[in-house]
Short mmCIF file of C-alpha atoms in Angstrom, two decimals:
data_model
loop_
_atom_site.label_atom_id
_atom_site.label_comp_id
_atom_site.label_asym_id
_atom_site.label_seq_id
_atom_site.Cartn_x
_atom_site.Cartn_y
_atom_site.Cartn_z
CA UNK S 121 -96.34 -74.50 -24.42
CA UNK S 122 -97.28 -75.78 -27.85
CA UNK S 123 -98.14 -79.42 -26.98
CA UNK S 124 -98.65 -80.73 -30.65
CA UNK S 125 -95.35 -78.86 -31.84
CA UNK S 126 -93.54 -80.78 -28.80
CA UNK S 127 -95.05 -84.08 -30.01
CA UNK S 128 -94.30 -83.75 -33.60
CA UNK S 129 -90.83 -82.62 -32.85
CA UNK S 130 -90.07 -85.60 -30.65
CA UNK S 131 -91.51 -87.79 -33.18
CA UNK S 132 -89.37 -86.06 -36.24
CA UNK S 133 -86.28 -86.80 -33.97
CA UNK S 134 -87.07 -90.42 -33.76
CA UNK S 135 -87.41 -90.61 -37.57
CA UNK S 136 -84.20 -89.00 -38.29
CA UNK S 137 -82.44 -91.29 -36.16
CA UNK S 138 -84.01 -94.30 -37.75
CA UNK S 139 -85.67 -95.31 -34.52
CA UNK S 140 -89.29 -94.57 -35.44
CA UNK S 141 -91.48 -97.76 -35.38
CA UNK S 142 -93.77 -98.52 -37.86
CA UNK S 143 -96.38 -101.39 -37.68
CA UNK S 144 -97.05 -103.99 -40.06
CA UNK S 145 -100.60 -104.15 -40.83
CA UNK S 146 -100.82 -108.16 -40.84
CA UNK S 147 -103.66 -110.82 -40.99
CA UNK S 148 -102.28 -114.06 -39.90
CA UNK S 149 -103.93 -117.04 -41.84
CA UNK S 150 -105.50 -119.39 -39.71
CA UNK S 151 -104.15 -123.13 -40.68
CA UNK S 152 -101.22 -121.68 -42.75
CA UNK S 153 -98.99 -120.23 -40.31
CA UNK S 154 -96.22 -118.64 -40.88
CA UNK S 155 -98.26 -117.31 -43.81
CA UNK S 156 -99.95 -113.95 -43.36
CA UNK S 157 -101.46 -111.45 -45.49
CA UNK S 158 -99.89 -107.61 -45.45
CA UNK S 159 -101.89 -104.55 -46.00
CA UNK S 160 -100.42 -101.42 -47.27
CA UNK S 161 -101.14 -98.72 -49.80
CA UNK S 162 -100.32 -100.83 -52.69
CA UNK S 163 -102.86 -103.62 -51.70
CA UNK S 164 -102.45 -107.11 -50.15
CA UNK S 165 -99.21 -109.12 -50.29
CA UNK S 166 -98.88 -112.48 -49.22
CA UNK S 167 -95.88 -112.72 -46.70
CA UNK S 168 -93.86 -115.26 -44.78
CA UNK S 169 -93.58 -114.17 -41.01
CA UNK S 170 -89.83 -114.87 -39.48
CA UNK S 171 -90.23 -112.79 -36.28
CA UNK S 172 -93.24 -114.07 -34.56
CA UNK S 173 -93.04 -114.87 -30.80
CA UNK S 174 -95.59 -117.65 -31.66
CA UNK S 175 -92.52 -119.82 -31.57
CA UNK S 176 -94.18 -123.40 -31.71
CA UNK S 177 -97.20 -122.07 -34.16
CA UNK S 178 -99.84 -123.04 -30.94
CA UNK S 179 -101.79 -120.06 -31.94
CA UNK S 180 -102.79 -121.96 -34.83
CA UNK S 181 -103.27 -125.26 -33.20
CA UNK S 182 -106.84 -126.81 -33.92
CA UNK S 183 -107.13 -128.15 -30.38
CA UNK S 184 -106.48 -124.74 -28.95
CA UNK S 185 -108.89 -122.88 -31.52
CA UNK S 186 -111.62 -125.79 -30.70
CA UNK S 187 -111.20 -124.91 -26.90
CA UNK S 188 -111.51 -121.20 -27.37
CA UNK S 189 -114.63 -121.45 -29.56
CA UNK S 190 -116.39 -124.22 -27.13
CA UNK S 191 -115.59 -121.99 -24.25
CA UNK S 192 -116.77 -118.61 -26.03
CA UNK S 193 -120.15 -120.33 -26.86
CA UNK S 194 -120.52 -121.78 -23.13
CA UNK S 195 -119.46 -118.50 -21.17
CA UNK S 196 -119.58 -115.59 -23.48
CA UNK S 197 -116.78 -112.99 -24.30
CA UNK S 198 -115.52 -111.34 -21.24
CA UNK S 199 -114.78 -112.42 -17.69
CA UNK S 200 -117.19 -109.86 -16.43
CA UNK S 201 -115.02 -108.45 -13.92
CA UNK S 202 -111.83 -108.39 -12.06
CA UNK S 203 -110.92 -111.69 -10.33
CA UNK S 204 -112.30 -110.72 -6.76
CA UNK S 205 -115.53 -109.27 -8.28
CA UNK S 206 -117.23 -111.97 -10.46
CA UNK S 207 -114.48 -112.47 -12.81
CA UNK S 208 -112.84 -115.79 -11.65
CA UNK S 209 -113.95 -118.29 -14.13
CA UNK S 210 -113.52 -122.02 -13.42
CA UNK S 211 -110.94 -121.92 -16.58
CA UNK S 212 -108.82 -119.47 -14.55
CA UNK S 213 -108.69 -121.93 -11.64
CA UNK S 214 -107.79 -124.80 -13.76
CA UNK S 215 -105.11 -122.94 -15.68
CA UNK S 216 -103.46 -121.77 -12.43
CA UNK S 217 -103.35 -125.44 -11.21
CA UNK S 218 -101.68 -126.61 -14.65
CA UNK S 219 -98.94 -123.79 -14.39
CA UNK S 220 -98.09 -124.57 -10.79
CA UNK S 221 -97.90 -128.25 -11.93
CA UNK S 222 -95.89 -127.44 -14.73
CA UNK S 223 -93.11 -125.85 -12.72
CA UNK S 224 -93.37 -127.99 -9.59
CA UNK S 225 -94.60 -125.08 -7.64
CA UNK S 226 -97.47 -124.99 -4.85
CA UNK S 227 -99.44 -122.20 -6.61
CA UNK S 228 -99.67 -119.93 -9.69
CA UNK S 229 -101.32 -116.63 -10.29
CA UNK S 230 -102.66 -115.45 -13.55
CA UNK S 231 -102.26 -111.83 -15.21
CA UNK S 232 -103.39 -110.27 -18.36
CA UNK S 233 -99.83 -110.24 -19.98
CA UNK S 234 -96.39 -111.10 -18.95
CA UNK S 235 -95.50 -107.31 -18.83
CA UNK S 236 -98.18 -106.78 -16.08
CA UNK S 237 -97.15 -109.89 -14.22
CA UNK S 238 -93.64 -108.72 -13.86
CA UNK S 239 -94.73 -105.24 -13.14
CA UNK S 240 -97.11 -106.46 -10.37
CA UNK S 241 -95.16 -109.11 -8.95
CA UNK S 242 -91.83 -107.44 -8.73
CA UNK S 243 -93.19 -104.07 -7.50
CA UNK S 244 -95.37 -105.90 -4.70
CA UNK S 245 -92.73 -108.11 -3.59
CA UNK S 246 -89.81 -105.58 -3.27
CA UNK S 247 -92.17 -102.67 -1.97
CA UNK S 248 -93.50 -104.68 0.95
CA UNK S 249 -90.33 -106.63 1.97
CA UNK S 250 -89.09 -104.07 4.60
CA UNK S 251 -85.73 -102.64 3.46
CA UNK S 252 -85.65 -104.91 0.35
CA UNK S 253 -82.61 -104.79 -1.96
CA UNK S 254 -83.27 -105.89 -5.33
CA UNK S 255 -80.31 -107.09 -7.57
CA UNK S 256 -81.17 -106.83 -11.17
CA UNK S 257 -79.26 -108.12 -14.37
CA UNK S 258 -78.30 -105.23 -16.39
CA UNK S 259 -80.20 -106.61 -19.59
CA UNK S 260 -83.66 -107.34 -17.97
CA UNK S 261 -86.61 -106.75 -19.77
CA UNK S 262 -88.45 -103.27 -19.52
CA UNK S 263 -91.29 -104.79 -17.53
CA UNK S 264 -88.93 -106.12 -14.82
CA UNK S 265 -87.13 -102.59 -14.75
CA UNK S 266 -90.35 -100.93 -14.52
CA UNK S 267 -91.62 -103.25 -11.45
CA UNK S 268 -88.48 -102.66 -9.61
CA UNK S 269 -88.44 -98.63 -10.11
CA UNK S 270 -92.34 -98.95 -9.21
CA UNK S 271 -91.29 -100.35 -5.83
CA UNK S 272 -89.01 -97.69 -4.81
CA UNK S 273 -86.79 -100.41 -3.41
CA UNK S 274 -83.08 -100.02 -3.56
CA UNK S 275 -81.76 -101.44 -6.49
CA UNK S 276 -78.20 -102.54 -7.72
CA UNK S 277 -77.71 -103.63 -11.22
CA UNK S 278 -75.08 -106.28 -11.73
CA UNK S 279 -73.23 -107.16 -14.83
CA UNK S 280 -75.12 -109.37 -17.45
CA UNK S 281 -74.82 -112.88 -16.29
CA UNK S 282 -71.90 -112.19 -14.14
CA UNK S 283 -72.23 -114.51 -11.01
CA UNK S 284 -69.00 -113.10 -9.65
CA UNK S 285 -70.30 -109.50 -9.82
CA UNK S 286 -73.51 -110.68 -8.18
CA UNK S 287 -71.64 -112.41 -5.33
CA UNK S 288 -69.66 -109.38 -4.63
CA UNK S 289 -72.72 -107.11 -4.54
CA UNK S 290 -74.68 -109.50 -2.30
CA UNK S 291 -71.39 -110.07 0.29
CA UNK S 292 -71.70 -106.16 0.88
CA UNK S 293 -75.41 -106.09 1.94
CA UNK S 294 -76.36 -106.28 5.71
CA UNK S 295 -77.36 -110.04 5.99
CA UNK S 296 -80.45 -109.11 7.79
CA UNK S 297 -81.85 -107.27 4.92
CA UNK S 298 -84.48 -108.99 2.47
CA UNK S 299 -82.80 -109.34 -1.03
CA UNK S 300 -84.23 -110.32 -4.27
CA UNK S 301 -82.20 -111.37 -7.38
CA UNK S 302 -84.15 -110.75 -10.59
CA UNK S 303 -82.97 -112.23 -13.87
CA UNK S 304 -84.14 -113.82 -16.99
CA UNK S 305 -83.43 -117.46 -18.60
CA UNK S 306 -83.41 -116.62 -22.09
CA UNK S 307 -82.74 -113.00 -23.16
CA UNK S 308 -84.69 -112.31 -26.02
CA UNK S 309 -82.55 -109.84 -28.18
CA UNK S 310 -79.08 -111.72 -27.92
CA UNK S 311 -80.56 -115.18 -27.31
CA UNK S 312 -77.99 -115.92 -24.60
CA UNK S 313 -78.95 -118.08 -21.53
CA UNK S 314 -78.41 -117.39 -17.59
CA UNK S 315 -76.62 -119.62 -15.56
CA UNK S 316 -79.43 -120.35 -13.19
CA UNK S 317 -78.01 -122.91 -11.02
CA UNK S 318 -74.92 -120.79 -10.34
CA UNK S 319 -77.21 -117.75 -9.64
CA UNK S 320 -79.16 -120.08 -7.18
CA UNK S 321 -76.07 -121.03 -5.39
CA UNK S 322 -74.83 -117.62 -4.64
CA UNK S 323 -78.53 -116.29 -3.76
CA UNK S 324 -78.83 -119.22 -1.35
CA UNK S 325 -75.44 -118.63 0.19
CA UNK S 326 -76.57 -114.94 0.87
CA UNK S 327 -80.03 -115.59 1.75
CA UNK S 328 -81.59 -113.84 -1.28
CA UNK S 329 -85.02 -114.67 -3.11
CA UNK S 330 -84.65 -115.54 -6.91
CA UNK S 331 -86.94 -114.24 -9.37
CA UNK S 332 -86.69 -115.91 -12.83
CA UNK S 333 -88.35 -114.41 -16.06
CA UNK S 334 -88.74 -117.51 -18.13
CA UNK S 335 -91.19 -115.74 -20.78
CA UNK S 336 -88.98 -116.82 -23.75
CA UNK S 337 -88.30 -120.28 -22.53
CA UNK S 338 -91.70 -121.75 -21.16
CA UNK S 339 -93.05 -124.13 -23.65
CA UNK S 340 -89.70 -124.27 -25.35
CA UNK S 341 -87.24 -126.06 -22.97
CA UNK S 342 -87.45 -129.01 -20.50
CA UNK S 343 -89.08 -132.29 -21.05
CA UNK S 344 -92.60 -130.83 -20.00
CA UNK S 345 -92.13 -127.32 -21.51
CA UNK S 346 -91.23 -125.72 -17.99
CA UNK S 347 -88.51 -123.75 -19.32
CA UNK S 348 -84.64 -123.80 -18.73
CA UNK S 349 -84.92 -124.06 -14.98
CA UNK S 350 -86.85 -127.35 -15.63
CA UNK S 351 -84.28 -128.53 -18.23
CA UNK S 352 -81.40 -127.75 -16.13
CA UNK S 353 -83.18 -129.45 -12.97
CA UNK S 354 -83.31 -126.38 -10.67
CA UNK S 355 -86.77 -125.06 -10.90
CA UNK S 356 -87.21 -126.18 -7.26
CA UNK S 357 -84.41 -123.80 -6.14
CA UNK S 358 -86.02 -120.55 -7.85
CA UNK S 359 -88.42 -118.84 -5.65
CA UNK S 360 -90.74 -117.29 -8.16
CA UNK S 361 -90.82 -118.42 -11.75
CA UNK S 362 -92.50 -115.94 -14.14
CA UNK S 363 -93.86 -116.67 -17.58
CA UNK S 364 -96.20 -115.77 -20.37
CA UNK S 365 -99.00 -117.69 -22.38
CA UNK S 366 -98.45 -115.44 -25.46
CA UNK S 367 -95.35 -116.91 -26.85
CA UNK S 368 -94.68 -120.46 -27.07
CA UNK S 369 -98.01 -121.31 -25.83
CA UNK S 370 -99.62 -119.18 -28.62
CA UNK S 371 -102.42 -117.11 -26.54
CA UNK S 372 -102.25 -114.41 -24.23
CA UNK S 373 -101.63 -113.73 -20.47
CA UNK S 374 -98.84 -113.95 -17.94
CA UNK S 375 -98.21 -115.60 -14.55
CA UNK S 376 -95.96 -116.23 -11.64
CA UNK S 377 -95.59 -119.75 -9.89
CA UNK S 378 -94.26 -119.96 -6.30
CA UNK S 379 -95.39 -120.92 -3.02
CA UNK S 380 -99.03 -120.73 -2.01
CA UNK S 381 -98.00 -117.76 0.60
CA UNK S 382 -96.16 -115.92 -1.89
CA UNK S 383 -98.92 -116.09 -4.67
CA UNK S 384 -101.65 -115.25 -2.14
CA UNK S 385 -99.42 -112.29 -0.91
CA UNK S 386 -99.04 -110.98 -4.45
CA UNK S 387 -102.97 -111.41 -5.06
CA UNK S 388 -103.79 -109.84 -1.81
CA UNK S 389 -101.50 -106.68 -2.26
CA UNK S 390 -100.85 -105.89 -5.82
CA UNK S 391 -103.10 -103.18 -7.31
CA UNK S 392 -101.97 -104.26 -10.76
CA UNK S 393 -103.69 -107.66 -9.98
CA UNK S 394 -106.71 -106.42 -7.65
CA UNK S 395 -107.86 -103.86 -10.17
CA UNK S 396 -107.56 -105.38 -13.59
CA UNK S 397 -110.20 -107.31 -15.36
CA UNK S 398 -109.43 -110.84 -15.54
CA UNK S 399 -108.48 -112.49 -18.79
CA UNK S 400 -111.38 -113.91 -20.92
CA UNK S 401 -112.41 -117.45 -20.06
CA UNK S 402 -112.01 -118.46 -23.70
CA UNK S 403 -108.25 -117.13 -23.61
CA UNK S 404 -107.71 -119.11 -20.42
CA UNK S 405 -109.26 -122.13 -21.87
CA UNK S 406 -106.98 -121.82 -25.15
CA UNK S 407 -103.97 -121.33 -22.96
CA UNK S 408 -104.78 -124.36 -20.69
CA UNK S 409 -105.32 -126.69 -23.97
CA UNK S 410 -101.91 -125.41 -25.04
CA UNK S 411 -100.01 -125.92 -21.92
CA UNK S 412 -101.39 -129.31 -21.54
CA UNK S 413 -100.43 -130.35 -24.96
CA UNK S 414 -96.80 -129.19 -24.70
CA UNK S 415 -96.41 -130.97 -21.39
CA UNK S 416 -96.90 -134.26 -23.13
CA UNK S 417 -95.72 -133.59 -26.59
CA UNK S 418 -92.05 -132.96 -27.60
CA UNK S 419 -92.63 -133.01 -31.22
CA UNK S 420 -93.12 -129.18 -31.76
CA UNK S 421 -89.97 -128.37 -29.74
CA UNK S 422 -87.71 -130.97 -31.60
CA UNK S 423 -88.98 -129.71 -35.20
CA UNK S 424 -88.19 -125.88 -33.99
CA UNK S 425 -84.89 -126.85 -32.94
CA UNK S 426 -84.22 -128.58 -36.32
CA UNK S 427 -85.52 -125.34 -38.08
CA UNK S 428 -83.08 -123.37 -35.96
CA UNK S 429 -80.14 -125.44 -36.63
CA UNK S 430 -80.72 -125.67 -40.48
CA UNK S 431 -81.17 -121.79 -40.64
CA UNK S 432 -77.98 -121.14 -38.99
CA UNK S 433 -76.01 -123.76 -41.13
CA UNK S 434 -77.54 -122.03 -44.16
CA UNK S 435 -76.44 -118.39 -42.74
CA UNK S 436 -72.92 -119.84 -42.19
CA UNK S 437 -72.78 -121.23 -45.66
CA UNK S 438 -73.80 -117.84 -47.00
CA UNK S 439 -71.31 -115.86 -44.77
CA UNK S 440 -74.05 -114.00 -43.02
CA UNK S 441 -72.95 -113.13 -39.45
CA UNK S 442 -75.26 -114.19 -36.61
CA UNK S 443 -74.82 -114.41 -32.92
CA UNK S 444 -73.88 -118.12 -32.07
CA UNK S 445 -76.25 -118.50 -28.88
CA UNK S 446 -77.71 -121.67 -27.49
CA UNK S 447 -81.23 -120.59 -27.90
CA UNK S 448 -83.82 -120.55 -30.45
CA UNK S 449 -83.41 -116.83 -31.29
CA UNK S 450 -81.23 -115.93 -34.32
CA UNK S 451 -79.98 -112.26 -34.18
CA UNK S 452 -78.58 -111.15 -37.31
CA UNK S 453 -76.52 -107.84 -36.80
CA UNK S 454 -76.78 -105.06 -39.32
CA UNK S 455 -75.52 -101.96 -36.87
CA UNK S 456 -77.41 -99.21 -38.40
CA UNK S 457 -80.82 -98.32 -37.71
CA UNK S 458 -81.75 -96.65 -41.18
CA UNK S 459 -79.94 -99.47 -43.13
CA UNK S 460 -81.91 -102.01 -40.92
CA UNK S 461 -85.25 -100.37 -41.89
CA UNK S 462 -84.29 -100.45 -45.41
CA UNK S 463 -83.41 -104.17 -45.43
CA UNK S 464 -86.54 -105.21 -43.65
CA UNK S 465 -88.84 -103.16 -46.03
CA UNK S 466 -86.86 -104.63 -49.16
CA UNK S 467 -87.34 -108.02 -47.68
CA UNK S 468 -91.28 -107.37 -47.30
CA UNK S 469 -91.52 -105.59 -50.61
CA UNK S 470 -89.45 -107.74 -52.95
CA UNK S 471 -89.18 -110.93 -51.37
CA UNK S 472 -92.34 -111.42 -49.47
CA UNK S 473 -90.40 -111.85 -46.05
CA UNK S 474 -91.53 -110.09 -43.05
CA UNK S 475 -88.99 -109.48 -40.26
CA UNK S 476 -89.21 -106.50 -37.91
CA UNK S 477 -86.34 -104.27 -37.44
CA UNK S 478 -84.92 -103.96 -34.01
CA UNK S 479 -83.48 -100.65 -32.97
CA UNK S 480 -82.81 -98.54 -30.10
CA UNK S 481 -83.99 -98.48 -27.34
CA UNK S 482 -85.14 -102.12 -27.46
CA UNK S 483 -81.15 -102.76 -28.33
CA UNK S 484 -78.13 -100.65 -27.83
CA UNK S 485 -77.42 -98.03 -30.50
CA UNK S 486 -74.71 -99.81 -33.06
CA UNK S 487 -76.51 -103.35 -32.60
CA UNK S 488 -79.46 -102.86 -34.74
CA UNK S 489 -80.54 -106.02 -36.12
CA UNK S 490 -82.85 -108.66 -37.65
CA UNK S 491 -84.36 -110.67 -34.84
CA UNK S 492 -85.25 -114.13 -36.69
CA UNK S 493 -87.19 -116.91 -34.98
CA UNK S 494 -87.51 -120.04 -36.95
CA UNK S 495 -90.46 -122.03 -36.19
CA UNK S 496 -91.53 -125.65 -36.62
CA UNK S 497 -93.82 -124.69 -39.53
CA UNK S 498 -90.97 -123.01 -41.83
CA UNK S 499 -90.01 -125.41 -44.51
CA UNK S 500 -86.84 -125.95 -46.10
CA UNK S 501 -87.89 -123.86 -48.81
CA UNK S 502 -88.71 -121.07 -46.69
CA UNK S 503 -85.26 -121.28 -45.29
CA UNK S 504 -83.53 -121.26 -48.39
CA UNK S 505 -85.68 -118.43 -49.73
CA UNK S 506 -84.85 -116.23 -46.67
CA UNK S 507 -81.08 -116.94 -46.93
CA UNK S 508 -81.17 -116.20 -50.56
CA UNK S 509 -83.09 -113.20 -50.18
CA UNK S 510 -80.56 -112.03 -47.51
CA UNK S 511 -77.44 -112.77 -49.52
CA UNK S 512 -78.81 -110.78 -52.28
CA UNK S 513 -79.60 -107.61 -50.05
CA UNK S 514 -76.24 -108.00 -48.35
CA UNK S 515 -74.39 -108.06 -51.68
CA UNK S 516 -76.34 -105.09 -53.11
CA UNK S 517 -75.69 -103.29 -49.85
CA UNK S 518 -71.82 -104.04 -49.64
CA UNK S 519 -72.27 -105.70 -46.14
CA UNK S 520 -69.63 -107.58 -44.72
CA UNK S 521 -69.73 -111.25 -45.22
CA UNK S 522 -67.91 -113.96 -42.99
CA UNK S 523 -64.90 -115.60 -44.77
#
């Protein structure tokens, strides 16, 4: 077999379909977020970032940066090993305690990313609970799907946010079998929010555990940033809450929060945890500072919500259609992968606006979109410039405007 020819052919197919991904070569500017420098063949260009998952700008927080610098000077660069072999730094312990407290759980367990925490926890729980059946929302993230697949447990996919379909499936499973319901709070591409309390109702009725991915909600919702489950007052009813430190908290890492026994079980049996080098101490210290800050400060969340509301109003005034969801994510649907890429290229090159095109397989074909994430540091002028730029491109491309 000609391996290189095979690789090149599949890549050509992606390009022809408009689904080939090109990385934007960016340099974030400390203290000037959401500004960044974009490197390309033409040189250096100043751009405004409109698609960052650093939702609250905490990656630029002076307190977070100070904590990381001080810990770097104190502890050095890396953790030096896995958590079991010399890699547990006191900052890891403090951070796990803080995260457990954030979610009102007995314990928490750190991982190197949110992807890894889902992969490790779901695969371990589902594989080692004898005869476990996993019921997974049809729009769950790839990391959850991968964890469930890796477990080799029986899987049933229930319709998105459809509690009736979930209950029908639970009802048909042997009551004696272990059951795990896996779902998200905020779904990152459409921005819709799950009915956590209702899902807990049916899970409790049929003796199922619940596993809630809050990666796009931690730091963003609830009086202390504990996510939608905290906001809705149902965090105590969820068996496992999974989150990330790389989005609203602005640093890096993932975690689960649950009972002492469950966290210890995953710690003791998950190869993805056991054999992975621990997060650098400076990263843990930065995340710890960010979590502590957002547990007591609502200013960033309130400003961010104001920015989202203003952008939605301006898009409505311009007739640019977007998904009307209750979250901080503003998807503007284009519906064509090639056109989506053309629009984002023009936004970057002509208007100094960076929005990454979101195409298949991240979203279904025909729903290609701009996924816009307004942050607390976007100004009124930034919002107006974005909407004017989109309006000009929409008019030139002949895209349909709302009446």
